[in-house]
PDB file of C-alpha atoms in Angstrom:
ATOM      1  CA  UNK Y  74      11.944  11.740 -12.811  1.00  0.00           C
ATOM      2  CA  UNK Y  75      10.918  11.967 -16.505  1.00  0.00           C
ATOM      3  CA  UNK Y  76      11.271  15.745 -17.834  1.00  0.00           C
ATOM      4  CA  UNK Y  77       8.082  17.934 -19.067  1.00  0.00           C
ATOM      5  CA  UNK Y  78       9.418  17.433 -22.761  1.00  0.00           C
ATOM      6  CA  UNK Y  79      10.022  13.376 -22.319  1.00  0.00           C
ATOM      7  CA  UNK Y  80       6.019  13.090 -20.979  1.00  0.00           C
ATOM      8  CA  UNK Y  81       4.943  15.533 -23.314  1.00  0.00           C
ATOM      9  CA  UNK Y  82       6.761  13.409 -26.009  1.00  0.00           C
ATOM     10  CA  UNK Y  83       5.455  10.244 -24.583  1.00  0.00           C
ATOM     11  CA  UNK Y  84       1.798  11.623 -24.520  1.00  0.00           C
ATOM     12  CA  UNK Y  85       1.745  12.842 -28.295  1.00  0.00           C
ATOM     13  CA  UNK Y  86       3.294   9.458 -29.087  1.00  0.00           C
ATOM     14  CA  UNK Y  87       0.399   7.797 -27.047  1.00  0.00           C
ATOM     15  CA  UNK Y  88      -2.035  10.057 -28.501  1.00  0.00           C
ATOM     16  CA  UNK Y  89      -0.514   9.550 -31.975  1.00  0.00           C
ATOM     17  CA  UNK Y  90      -0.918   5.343 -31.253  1.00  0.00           C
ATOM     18  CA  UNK Y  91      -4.658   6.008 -29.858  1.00  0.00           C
ATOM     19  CA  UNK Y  92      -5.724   7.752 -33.374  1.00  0.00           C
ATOM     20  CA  UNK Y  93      -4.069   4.991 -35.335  1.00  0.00           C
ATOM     21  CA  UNK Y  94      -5.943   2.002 -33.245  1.00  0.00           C
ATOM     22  CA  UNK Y  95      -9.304   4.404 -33.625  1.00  0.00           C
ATOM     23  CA  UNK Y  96      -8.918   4.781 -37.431  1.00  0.00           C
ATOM     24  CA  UNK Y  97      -9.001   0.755 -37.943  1.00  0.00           C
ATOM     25  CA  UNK Y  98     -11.993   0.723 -35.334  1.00  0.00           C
ATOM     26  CA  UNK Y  99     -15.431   1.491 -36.146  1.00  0.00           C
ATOM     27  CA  UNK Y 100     -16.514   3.121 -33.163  1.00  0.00           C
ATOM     28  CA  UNK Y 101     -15.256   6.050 -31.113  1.00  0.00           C
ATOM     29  CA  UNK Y 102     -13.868   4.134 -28.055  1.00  0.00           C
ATOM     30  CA  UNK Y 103     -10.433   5.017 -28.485  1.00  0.00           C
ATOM     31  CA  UNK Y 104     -11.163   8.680 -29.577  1.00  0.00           C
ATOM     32  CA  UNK Y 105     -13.346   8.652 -26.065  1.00  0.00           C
ATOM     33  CA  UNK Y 106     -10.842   6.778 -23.937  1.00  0.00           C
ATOM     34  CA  UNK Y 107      -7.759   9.383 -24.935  1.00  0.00           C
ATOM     35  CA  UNK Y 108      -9.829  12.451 -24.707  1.00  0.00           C
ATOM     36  CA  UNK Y 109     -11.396  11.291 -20.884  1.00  0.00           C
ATOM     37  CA  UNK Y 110      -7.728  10.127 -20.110  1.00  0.00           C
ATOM     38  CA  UNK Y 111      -6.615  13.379 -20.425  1.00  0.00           C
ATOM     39  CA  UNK Y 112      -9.300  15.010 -18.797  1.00  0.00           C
ATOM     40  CA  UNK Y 113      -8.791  12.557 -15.658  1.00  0.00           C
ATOM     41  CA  UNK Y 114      -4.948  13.731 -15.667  1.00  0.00           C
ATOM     42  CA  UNK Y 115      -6.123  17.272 -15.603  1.00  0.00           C
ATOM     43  CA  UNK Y 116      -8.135  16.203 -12.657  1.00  0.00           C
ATOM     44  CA  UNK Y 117      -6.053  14.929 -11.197  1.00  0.00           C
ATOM     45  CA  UNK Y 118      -3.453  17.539 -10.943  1.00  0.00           C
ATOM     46  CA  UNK Y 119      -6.076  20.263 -10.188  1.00  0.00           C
ATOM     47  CA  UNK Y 120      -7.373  18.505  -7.216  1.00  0.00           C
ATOM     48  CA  UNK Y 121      -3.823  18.477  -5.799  1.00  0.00           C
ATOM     49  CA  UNK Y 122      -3.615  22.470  -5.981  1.00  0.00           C
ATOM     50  CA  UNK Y 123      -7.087  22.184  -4.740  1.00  0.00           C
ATOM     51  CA  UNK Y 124      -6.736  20.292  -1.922  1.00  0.00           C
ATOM     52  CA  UNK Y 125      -3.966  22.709  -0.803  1.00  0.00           C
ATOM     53  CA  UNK Y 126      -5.565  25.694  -1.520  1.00  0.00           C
ATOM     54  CA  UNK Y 127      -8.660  24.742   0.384  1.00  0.00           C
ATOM     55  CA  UNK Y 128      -6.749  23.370   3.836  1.00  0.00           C
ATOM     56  CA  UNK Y 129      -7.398  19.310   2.959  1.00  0.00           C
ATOM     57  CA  UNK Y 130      -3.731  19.331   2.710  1.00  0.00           C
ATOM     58  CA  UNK Y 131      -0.979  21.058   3.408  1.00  0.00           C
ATOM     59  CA  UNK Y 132       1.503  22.932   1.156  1.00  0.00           C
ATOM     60  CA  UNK Y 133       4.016  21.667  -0.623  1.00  0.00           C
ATOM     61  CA  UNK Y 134       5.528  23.750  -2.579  1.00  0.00           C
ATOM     62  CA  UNK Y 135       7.459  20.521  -4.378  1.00  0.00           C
ATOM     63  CA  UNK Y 136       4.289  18.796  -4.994  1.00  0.00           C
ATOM     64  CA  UNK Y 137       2.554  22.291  -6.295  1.00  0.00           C
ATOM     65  CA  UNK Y 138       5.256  23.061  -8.935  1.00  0.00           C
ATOM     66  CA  UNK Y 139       4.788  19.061 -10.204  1.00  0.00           C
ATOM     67  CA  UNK Y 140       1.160  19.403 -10.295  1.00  0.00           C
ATOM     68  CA  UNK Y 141       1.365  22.769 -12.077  1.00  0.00           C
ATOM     69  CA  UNK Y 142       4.003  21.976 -14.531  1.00  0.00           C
ATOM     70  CA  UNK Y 143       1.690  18.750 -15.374  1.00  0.00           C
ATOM     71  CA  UNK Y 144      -0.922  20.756 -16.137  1.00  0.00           C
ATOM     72  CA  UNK Y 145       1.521  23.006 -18.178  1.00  0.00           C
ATOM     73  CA  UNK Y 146       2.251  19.794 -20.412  1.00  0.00           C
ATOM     74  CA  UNK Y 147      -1.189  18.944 -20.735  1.00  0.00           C
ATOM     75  CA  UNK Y 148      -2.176  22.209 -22.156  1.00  0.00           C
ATOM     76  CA  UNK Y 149       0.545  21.910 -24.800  1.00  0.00           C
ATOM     77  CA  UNK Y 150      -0.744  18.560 -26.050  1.00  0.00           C
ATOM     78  CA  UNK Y 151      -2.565  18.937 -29.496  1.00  0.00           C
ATOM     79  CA  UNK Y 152      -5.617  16.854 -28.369  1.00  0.00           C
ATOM     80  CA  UNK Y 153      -7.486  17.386 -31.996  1.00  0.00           C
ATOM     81  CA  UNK Y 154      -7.172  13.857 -32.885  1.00  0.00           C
ATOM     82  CA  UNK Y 155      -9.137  13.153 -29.328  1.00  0.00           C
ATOM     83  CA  UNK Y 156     -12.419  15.229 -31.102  1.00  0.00           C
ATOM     84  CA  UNK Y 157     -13.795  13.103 -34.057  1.00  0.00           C
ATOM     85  CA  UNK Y 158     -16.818  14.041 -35.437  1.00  0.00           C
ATOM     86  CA  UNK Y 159     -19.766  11.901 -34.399  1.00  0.00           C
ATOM     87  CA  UNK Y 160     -18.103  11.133 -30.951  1.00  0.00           C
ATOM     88  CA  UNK Y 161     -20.320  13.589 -29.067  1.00  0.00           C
ATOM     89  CA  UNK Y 162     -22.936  12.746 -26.472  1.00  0.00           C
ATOM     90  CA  UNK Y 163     -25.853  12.822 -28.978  1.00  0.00           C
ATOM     91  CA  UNK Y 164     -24.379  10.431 -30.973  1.00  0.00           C
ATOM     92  CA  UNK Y 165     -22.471   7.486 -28.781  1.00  0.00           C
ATOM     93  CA  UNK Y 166     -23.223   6.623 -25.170  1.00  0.00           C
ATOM     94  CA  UNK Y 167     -19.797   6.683 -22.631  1.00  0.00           C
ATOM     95  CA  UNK Y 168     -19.373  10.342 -23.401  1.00  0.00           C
ATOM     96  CA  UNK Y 169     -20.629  13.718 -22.224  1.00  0.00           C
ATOM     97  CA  UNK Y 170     -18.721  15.799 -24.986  1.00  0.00           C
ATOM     98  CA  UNK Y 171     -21.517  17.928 -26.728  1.00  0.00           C
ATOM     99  CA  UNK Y 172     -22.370  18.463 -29.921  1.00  0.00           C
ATOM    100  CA  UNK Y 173     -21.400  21.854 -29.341  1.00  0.00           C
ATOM    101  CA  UNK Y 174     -17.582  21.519 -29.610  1.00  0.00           C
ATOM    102  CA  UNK Y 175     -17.905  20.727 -33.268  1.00  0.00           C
ATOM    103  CA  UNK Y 176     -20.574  23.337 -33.669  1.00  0.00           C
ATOM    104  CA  UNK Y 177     -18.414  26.093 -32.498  1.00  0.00           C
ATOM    105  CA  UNK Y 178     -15.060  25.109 -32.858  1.00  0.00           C
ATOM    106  CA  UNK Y 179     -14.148  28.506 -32.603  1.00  0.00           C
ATOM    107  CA  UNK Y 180     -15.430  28.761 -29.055  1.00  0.00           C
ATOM    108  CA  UNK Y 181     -14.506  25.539 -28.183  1.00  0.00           C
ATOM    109  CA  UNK Y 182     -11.028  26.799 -29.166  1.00  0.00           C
ATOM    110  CA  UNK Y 183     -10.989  30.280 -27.138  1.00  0.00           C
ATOM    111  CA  UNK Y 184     -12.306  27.899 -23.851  1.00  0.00           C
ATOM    112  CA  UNK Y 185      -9.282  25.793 -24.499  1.00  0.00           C
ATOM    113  CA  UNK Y 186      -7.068  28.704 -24.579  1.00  0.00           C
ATOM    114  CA  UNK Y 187      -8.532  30.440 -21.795  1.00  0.00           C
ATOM    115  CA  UNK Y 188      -7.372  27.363 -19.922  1.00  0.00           C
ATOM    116  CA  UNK Y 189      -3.435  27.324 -21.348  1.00  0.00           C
ATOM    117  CA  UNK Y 190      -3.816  30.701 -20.292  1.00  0.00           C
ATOM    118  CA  UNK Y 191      -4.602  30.876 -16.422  1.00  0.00           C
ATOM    119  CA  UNK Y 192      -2.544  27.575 -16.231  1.00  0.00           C
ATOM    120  CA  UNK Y 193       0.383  29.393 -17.220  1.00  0.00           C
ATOM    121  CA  UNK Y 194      -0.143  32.286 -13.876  1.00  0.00           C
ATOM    122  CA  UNK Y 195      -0.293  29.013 -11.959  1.00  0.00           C
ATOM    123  CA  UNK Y 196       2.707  27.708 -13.208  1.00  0.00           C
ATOM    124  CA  UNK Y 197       4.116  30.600 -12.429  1.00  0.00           C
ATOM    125  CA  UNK Y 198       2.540  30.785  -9.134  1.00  0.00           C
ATOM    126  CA  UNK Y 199       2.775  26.920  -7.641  1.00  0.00           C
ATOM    127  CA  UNK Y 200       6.056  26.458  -6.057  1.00  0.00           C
ATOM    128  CA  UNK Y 201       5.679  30.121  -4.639  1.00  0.00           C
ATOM    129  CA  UNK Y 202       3.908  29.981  -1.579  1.00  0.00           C
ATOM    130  CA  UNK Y 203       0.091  28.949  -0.733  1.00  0.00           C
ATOM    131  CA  UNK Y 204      -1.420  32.713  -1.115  1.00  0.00           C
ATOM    132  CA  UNK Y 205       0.252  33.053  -4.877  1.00  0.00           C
ATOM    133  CA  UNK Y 206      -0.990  29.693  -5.662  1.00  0.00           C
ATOM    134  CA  UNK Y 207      -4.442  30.981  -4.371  1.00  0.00           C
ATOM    135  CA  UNK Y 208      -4.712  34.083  -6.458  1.00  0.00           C
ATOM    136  CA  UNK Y 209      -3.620  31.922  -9.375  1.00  0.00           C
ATOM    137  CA  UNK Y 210      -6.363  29.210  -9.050  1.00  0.00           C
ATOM    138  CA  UNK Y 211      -9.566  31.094  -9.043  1.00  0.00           C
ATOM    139  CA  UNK Y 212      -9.274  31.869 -12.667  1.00  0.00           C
ATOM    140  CA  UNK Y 213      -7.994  28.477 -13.376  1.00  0.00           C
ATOM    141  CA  UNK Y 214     -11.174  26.933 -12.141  1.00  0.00           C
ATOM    142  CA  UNK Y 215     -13.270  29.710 -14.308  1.00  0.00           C
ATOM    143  CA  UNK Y 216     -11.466  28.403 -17.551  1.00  0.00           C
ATOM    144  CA  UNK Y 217     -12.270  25.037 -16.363  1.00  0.00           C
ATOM    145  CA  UNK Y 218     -15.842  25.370 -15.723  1.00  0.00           C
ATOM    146  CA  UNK Y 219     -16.078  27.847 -18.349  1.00  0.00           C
ATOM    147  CA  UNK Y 220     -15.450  24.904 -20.770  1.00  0.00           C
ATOM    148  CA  UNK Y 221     -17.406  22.486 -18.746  1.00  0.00           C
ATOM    149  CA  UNK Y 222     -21.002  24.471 -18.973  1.00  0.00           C
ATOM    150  CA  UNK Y 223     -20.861  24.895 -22.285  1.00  0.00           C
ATOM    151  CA  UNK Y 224     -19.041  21.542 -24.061  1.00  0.00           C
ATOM    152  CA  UNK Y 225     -19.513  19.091 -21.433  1.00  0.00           C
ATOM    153  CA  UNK Y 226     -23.033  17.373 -20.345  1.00  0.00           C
ATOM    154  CA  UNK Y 227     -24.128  17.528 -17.128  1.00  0.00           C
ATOM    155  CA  UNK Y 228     -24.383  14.149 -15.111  1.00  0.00           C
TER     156      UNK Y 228
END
């Protein structure tokens, strides 16, 4: 099983490729496709804690610390190259990024952080036991929807 530093490597080197293959393009696909990819890998990984936190499966305190330290990795990835201006909902269709993350990027910023922050407790938390993953969720879902209701369009 690759390490948290050899997927964290491979990602940047992905996300370095993406912004190269964008740059020669002249519309935001790529920038879209990386950014979403990500997201969906976040997603992912949440709805694992999820599922165990709310019953739909049971504990694992293997498959906790994985999903966890995924997250962990995500949240270390430098996804500015993923933001290009003029790939916002108002501009390009396939995206529900609003125009709002390059009008505050400041904000934007602290939301993002907010995120490495509670995903850090539930790093710390996962492999633990069900109740300390608990405690360390809640806030993780906060940052998340935190972020959501203010960058992200609603469907």
């Amino acid at each position: 099983m690759p390490s948290v530093k050899t997927l964290a490597f491979a990602t940047t080197l992905f996300t370095i490729g993406t912004g190269a293959v964008a740059l020669a393009q002249s519309d935001y696909s790529a920038f879209i496709n990386a950014r979403q990819g990500h997201m969906q890998i976040m997603s992912f990984n949440s709805g694992i804690l999820g599922n165990m936190v709310r019953g739909n499966t049971e504990y694992d305190a293997v498959a906790a610390q994985t999903a966890a330290d995924n997250l962990a990795a995500l949240a270390t990835v430098d996804g500015r190259p993923y933001w290009a201006p003029g790939s916002d909902s108002a501009a390009v269709e396939g995206t529900r990024a609003l125009p709002a993350i390059w009008e505050n990027p400041a904000e934007f910023g602290a939301d993002w952080g907010a995120y490495a922050q509670a995903v850090t407790a539930v790093q710390a938390a996962a492999g633990t036991g069900l109740d300390d993953l608990r405690v360390a969720l809640g806030p993780l879902g906060s940052a998340c929807g935190a972020c959501h209701d203010d960058f992200r369009q609603p469907r």
